[in-house]
CSV table of C-alpha atoms and ligand atoms in Angstrom, one decimal:
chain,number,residue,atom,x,y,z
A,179,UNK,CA,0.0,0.0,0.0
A,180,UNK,CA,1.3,3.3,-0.7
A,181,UNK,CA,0.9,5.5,2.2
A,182,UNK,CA,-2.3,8.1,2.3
A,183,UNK,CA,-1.4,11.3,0.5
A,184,UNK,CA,-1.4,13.1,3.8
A,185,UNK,CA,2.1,14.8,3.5
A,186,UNK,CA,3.5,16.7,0.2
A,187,UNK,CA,5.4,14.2,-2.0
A,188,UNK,CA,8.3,14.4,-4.3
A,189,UNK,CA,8.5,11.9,-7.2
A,190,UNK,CA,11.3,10.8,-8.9
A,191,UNK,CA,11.8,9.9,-12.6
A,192,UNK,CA,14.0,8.6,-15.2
A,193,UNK,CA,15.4,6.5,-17.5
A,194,UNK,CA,16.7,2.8,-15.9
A,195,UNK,CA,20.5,3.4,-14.5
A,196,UNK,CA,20.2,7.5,-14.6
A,197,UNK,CA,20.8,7.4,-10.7
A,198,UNK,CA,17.4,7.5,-9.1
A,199,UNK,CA,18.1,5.4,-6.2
A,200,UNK,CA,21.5,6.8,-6.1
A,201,UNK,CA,20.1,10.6,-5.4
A,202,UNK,CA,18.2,9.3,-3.0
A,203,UNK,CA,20.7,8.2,-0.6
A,204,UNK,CA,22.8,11.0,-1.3
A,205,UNK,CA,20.1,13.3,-0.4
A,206,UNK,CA,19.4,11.1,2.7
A,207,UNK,CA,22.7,11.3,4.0
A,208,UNK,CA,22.6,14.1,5.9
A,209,UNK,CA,18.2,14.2,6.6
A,210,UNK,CA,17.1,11.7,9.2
A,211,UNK,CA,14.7,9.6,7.2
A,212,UNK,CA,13.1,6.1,6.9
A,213,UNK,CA,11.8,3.7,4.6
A,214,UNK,CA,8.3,3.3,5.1
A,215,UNK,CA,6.6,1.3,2.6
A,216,UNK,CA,7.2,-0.6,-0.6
A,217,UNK,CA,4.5,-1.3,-3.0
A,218,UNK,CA,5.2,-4.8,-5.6
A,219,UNK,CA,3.6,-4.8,-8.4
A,220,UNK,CA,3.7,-7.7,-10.7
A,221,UNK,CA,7.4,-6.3,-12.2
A,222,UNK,CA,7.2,-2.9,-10.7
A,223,UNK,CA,7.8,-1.3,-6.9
A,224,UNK,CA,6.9,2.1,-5.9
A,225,UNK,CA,9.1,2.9,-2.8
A,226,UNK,CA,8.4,5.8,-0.6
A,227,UNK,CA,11.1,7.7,1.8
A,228,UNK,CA,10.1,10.0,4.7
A,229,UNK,CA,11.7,13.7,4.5
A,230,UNK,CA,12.1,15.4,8.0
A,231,UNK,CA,8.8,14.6,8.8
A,232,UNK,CA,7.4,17.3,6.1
A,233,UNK,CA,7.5,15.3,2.6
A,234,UNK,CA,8.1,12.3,0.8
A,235,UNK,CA,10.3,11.2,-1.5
A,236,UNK,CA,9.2,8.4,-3.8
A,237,UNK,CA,11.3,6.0,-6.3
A,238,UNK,CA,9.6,5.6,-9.4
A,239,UNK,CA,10.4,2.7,-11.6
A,240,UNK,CA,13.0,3.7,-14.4
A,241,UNK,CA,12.3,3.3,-18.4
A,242,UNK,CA,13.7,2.9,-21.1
A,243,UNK,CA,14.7,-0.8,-20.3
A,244,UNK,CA,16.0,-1.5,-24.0
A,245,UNK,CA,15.0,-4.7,-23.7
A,246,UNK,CA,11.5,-4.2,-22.9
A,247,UNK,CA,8.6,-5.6,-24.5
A,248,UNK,CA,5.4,-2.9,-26.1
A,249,UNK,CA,3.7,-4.8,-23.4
A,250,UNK,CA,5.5,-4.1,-20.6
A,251,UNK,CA,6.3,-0.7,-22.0
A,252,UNK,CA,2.4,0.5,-22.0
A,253,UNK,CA,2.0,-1.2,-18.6
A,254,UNK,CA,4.6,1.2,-16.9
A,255,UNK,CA,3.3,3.9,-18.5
A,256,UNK,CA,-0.3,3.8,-17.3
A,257,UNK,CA,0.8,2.6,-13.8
A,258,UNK,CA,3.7,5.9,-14.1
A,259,UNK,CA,1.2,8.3,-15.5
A,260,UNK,CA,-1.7,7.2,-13.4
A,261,UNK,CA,0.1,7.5,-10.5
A,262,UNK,CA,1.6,10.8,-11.1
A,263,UNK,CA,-1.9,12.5,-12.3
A,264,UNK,CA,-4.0,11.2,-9.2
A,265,UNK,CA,-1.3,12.1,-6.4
A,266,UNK,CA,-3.2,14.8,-4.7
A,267,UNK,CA,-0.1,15.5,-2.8
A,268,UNK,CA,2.3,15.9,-5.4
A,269,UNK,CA,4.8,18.9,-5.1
A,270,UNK,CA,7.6,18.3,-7.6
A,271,UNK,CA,8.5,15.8,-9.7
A,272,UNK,CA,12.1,15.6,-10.5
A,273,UNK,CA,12.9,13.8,-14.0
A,274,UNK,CA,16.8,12.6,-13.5
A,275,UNK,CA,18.9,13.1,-17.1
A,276,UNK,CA,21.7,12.0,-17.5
A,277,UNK,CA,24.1,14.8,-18.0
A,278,UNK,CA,26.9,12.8,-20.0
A,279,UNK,CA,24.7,12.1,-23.2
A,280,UNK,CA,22.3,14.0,-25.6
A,281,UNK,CA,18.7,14.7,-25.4
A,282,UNK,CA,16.8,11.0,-25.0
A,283,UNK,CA,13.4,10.7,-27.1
A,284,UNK,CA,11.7,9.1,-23.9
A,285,UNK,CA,13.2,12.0,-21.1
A,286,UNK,CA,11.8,14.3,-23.8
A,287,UNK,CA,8.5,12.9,-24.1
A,288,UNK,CA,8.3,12.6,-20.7
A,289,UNK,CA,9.1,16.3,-20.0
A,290,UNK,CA,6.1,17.0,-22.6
A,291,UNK,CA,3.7,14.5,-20.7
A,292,UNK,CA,4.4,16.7,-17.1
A,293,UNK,CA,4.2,20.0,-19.0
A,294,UNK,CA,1.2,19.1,-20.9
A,295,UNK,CA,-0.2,17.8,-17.5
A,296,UNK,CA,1.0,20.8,-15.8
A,297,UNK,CA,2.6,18.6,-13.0
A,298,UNK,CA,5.2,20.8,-10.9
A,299,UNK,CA,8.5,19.3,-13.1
A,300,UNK,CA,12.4,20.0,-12.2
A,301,UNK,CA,14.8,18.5,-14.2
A,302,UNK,CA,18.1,16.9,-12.9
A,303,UNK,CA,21.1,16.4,-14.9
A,304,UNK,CA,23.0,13.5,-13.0
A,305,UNK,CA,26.5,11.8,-13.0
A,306,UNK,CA,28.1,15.6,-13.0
A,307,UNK,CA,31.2,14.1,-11.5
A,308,UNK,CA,32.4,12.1,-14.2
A,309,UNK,CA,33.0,14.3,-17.0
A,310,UNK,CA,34.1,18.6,-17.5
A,311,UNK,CA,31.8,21.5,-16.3
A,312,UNK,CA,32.0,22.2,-19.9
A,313,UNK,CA,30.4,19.1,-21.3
A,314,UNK,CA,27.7,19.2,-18.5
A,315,UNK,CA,27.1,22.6,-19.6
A,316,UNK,CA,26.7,21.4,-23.4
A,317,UNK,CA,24.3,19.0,-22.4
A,318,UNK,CA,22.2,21.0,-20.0
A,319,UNK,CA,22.0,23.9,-23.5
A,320,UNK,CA,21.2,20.8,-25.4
A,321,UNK,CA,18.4,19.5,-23.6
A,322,UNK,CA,17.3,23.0,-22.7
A,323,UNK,CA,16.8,23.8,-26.3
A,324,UNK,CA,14.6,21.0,-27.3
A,325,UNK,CA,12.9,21.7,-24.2
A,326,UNK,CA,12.2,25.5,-25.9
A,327,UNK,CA,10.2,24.0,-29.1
A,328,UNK,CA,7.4,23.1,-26.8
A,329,UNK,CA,7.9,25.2,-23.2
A,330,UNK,CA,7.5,29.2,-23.4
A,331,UNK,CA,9.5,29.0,-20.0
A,332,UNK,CA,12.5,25.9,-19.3
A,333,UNK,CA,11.6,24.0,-16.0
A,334,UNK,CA,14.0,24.8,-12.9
A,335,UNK,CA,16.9,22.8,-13.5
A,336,UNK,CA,19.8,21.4,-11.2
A,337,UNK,CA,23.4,20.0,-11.4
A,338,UNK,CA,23.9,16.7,-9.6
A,339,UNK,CA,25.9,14.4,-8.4
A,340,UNK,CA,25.5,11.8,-6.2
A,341,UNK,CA,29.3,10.9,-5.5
A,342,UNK,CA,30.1,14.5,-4.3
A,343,UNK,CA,26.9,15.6,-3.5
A,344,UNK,CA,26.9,18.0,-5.8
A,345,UNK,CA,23.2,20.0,-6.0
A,346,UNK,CA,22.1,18.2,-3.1
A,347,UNK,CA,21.7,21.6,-1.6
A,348,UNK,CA,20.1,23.3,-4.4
A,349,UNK,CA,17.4,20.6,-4.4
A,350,UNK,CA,16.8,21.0,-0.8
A,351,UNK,CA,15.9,24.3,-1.3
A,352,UNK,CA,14.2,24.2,-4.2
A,353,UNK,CA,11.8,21.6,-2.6
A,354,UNK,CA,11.3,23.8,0.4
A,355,UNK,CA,10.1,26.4,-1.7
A,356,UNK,CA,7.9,24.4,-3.2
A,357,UNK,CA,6.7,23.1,0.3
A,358,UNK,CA,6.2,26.4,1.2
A,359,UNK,CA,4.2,27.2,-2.0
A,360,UNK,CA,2.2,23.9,-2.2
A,361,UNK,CA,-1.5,23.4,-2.4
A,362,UNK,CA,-3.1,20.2,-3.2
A,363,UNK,CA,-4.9,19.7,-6.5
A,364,UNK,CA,-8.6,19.6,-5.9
A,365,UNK,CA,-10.8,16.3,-6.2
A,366,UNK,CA,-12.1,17.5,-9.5
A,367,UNK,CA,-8.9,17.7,-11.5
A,368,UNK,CA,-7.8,14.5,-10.9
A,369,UNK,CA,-7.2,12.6,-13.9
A,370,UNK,CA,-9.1,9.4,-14.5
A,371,UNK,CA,-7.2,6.5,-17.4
B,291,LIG,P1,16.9,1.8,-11.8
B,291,LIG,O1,16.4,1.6,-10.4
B,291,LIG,O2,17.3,0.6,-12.5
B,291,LIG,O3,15.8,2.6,-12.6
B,291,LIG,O4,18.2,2.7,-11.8
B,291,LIG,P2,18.5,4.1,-10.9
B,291,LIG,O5,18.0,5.2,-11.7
B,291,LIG,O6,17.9,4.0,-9.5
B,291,LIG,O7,20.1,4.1,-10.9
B,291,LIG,P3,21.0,3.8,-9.7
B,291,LIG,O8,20.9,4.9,-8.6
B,291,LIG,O9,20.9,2.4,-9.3
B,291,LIG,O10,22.5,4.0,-10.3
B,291,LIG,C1,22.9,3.3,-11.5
B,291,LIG,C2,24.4,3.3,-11.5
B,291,LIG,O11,24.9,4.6,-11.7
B,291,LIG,C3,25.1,2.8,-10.3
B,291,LIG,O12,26.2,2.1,-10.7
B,291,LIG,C4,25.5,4.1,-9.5
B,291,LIG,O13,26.6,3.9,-8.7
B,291,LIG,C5,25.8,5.0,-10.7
B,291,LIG,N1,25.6,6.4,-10.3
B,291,LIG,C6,24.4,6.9,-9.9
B,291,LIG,N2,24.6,8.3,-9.7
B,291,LIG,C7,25.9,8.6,-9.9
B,291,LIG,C8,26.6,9.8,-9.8
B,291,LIG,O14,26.1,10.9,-9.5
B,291,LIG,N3,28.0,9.7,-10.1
B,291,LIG,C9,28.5,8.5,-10.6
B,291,LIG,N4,29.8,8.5,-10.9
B,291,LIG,N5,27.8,7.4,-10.6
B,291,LIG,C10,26.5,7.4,-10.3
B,292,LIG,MG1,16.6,2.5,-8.6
């Protein structure tokens, strides 16, 4: 069971291997925080972590699994999107990208699904630490750009890394804000499949 949407919740998002789970822990390090449920689904887990007693933060299942079937794909995506769309509580939703290679088809299309959707997205370019500034930078203008055919406005964006903790700060903040700001989407605008 997931827990009841009592507390603000930040999801987590991104291709398989981008570094979900690794963010996590790195933003755990220094926040006293607990696991407090798991949910198994028949290939799929949902995993939610207590924040300072104010917010969660929950591990979404990666994509992109190249090996994949159509099947399975379609599956994840309606558990994802449902999920995402009917979360009352939901006050970011950080899509990880990994900042060593170009713009991916599926982080794209998912960026176009949350602004579409209006869901409250921040992107995180992760895995900072192993390659320049410079290239990071390249790939952050890259992604940015494609981002500007559809978005009048880019998303916040953040640096990360989870080996020097790079951004952890930045996030912090960034989700305080938003905990600060936060107001629950109303019965009515919840999305039905
Ligand atoms: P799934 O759960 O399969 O969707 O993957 P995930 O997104 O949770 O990725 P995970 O955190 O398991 O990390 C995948 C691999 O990348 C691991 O070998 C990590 O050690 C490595 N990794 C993750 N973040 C970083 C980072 O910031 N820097 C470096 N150098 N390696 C990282
Ligand atoms: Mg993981």
């Amino acid at each position: 069971m997931c827990p009841d949407p009592t507390l603000p919740e930040v999801a987590l998002i991104g291709r398989s291997n981008v570094g979900k789970s690794s963010l996590i822990n790195a933003l755990l390090q220094t926040k006293a925080a607990a696991k407090i449920s798991s949910t198994p689904g028949k290939t799929q887990v949902i995993n939610h972590f207590l924040i300072n007693s104010a917010w969660y933060m929950v591990d979404l299942p990666g994509y992109g699994y190249a090996k994949v079937s159509q099947t399975e794909r379609v599956k994840w995506e309606k558990m994802v999107k449902n999920y995402l769309m009917n979360r009352a509580n939901l006050m970011g939703l950080l899509l990880l990208v990994d900042s060593r290679i170009p713009p991916q088809k599926s982080d794209l299309e998912f960026a176009a699904f949350a602004g579409k959707n209006q869901l409250p997205l921040y992107i995180v370019f992760t895995k900072a630490d192993k390659q320049s500034v410079a290239k990071t930078k390249h790939t952050v203008a890259a992604f940015s750009t494609e981002l500007l055919k559809d978005w009048e406005e880019l998303p916040p964006m953040v640096i990360s890394s989870a080996i020097s903790g790079l951004g952890r700060d930045e996030i912090f903040a960034k989700m305080e804000e938003a905990l600060n700001a936060f107001v629950p989407i109303p019965e009515e605008k919840k999305w039905q499949p």
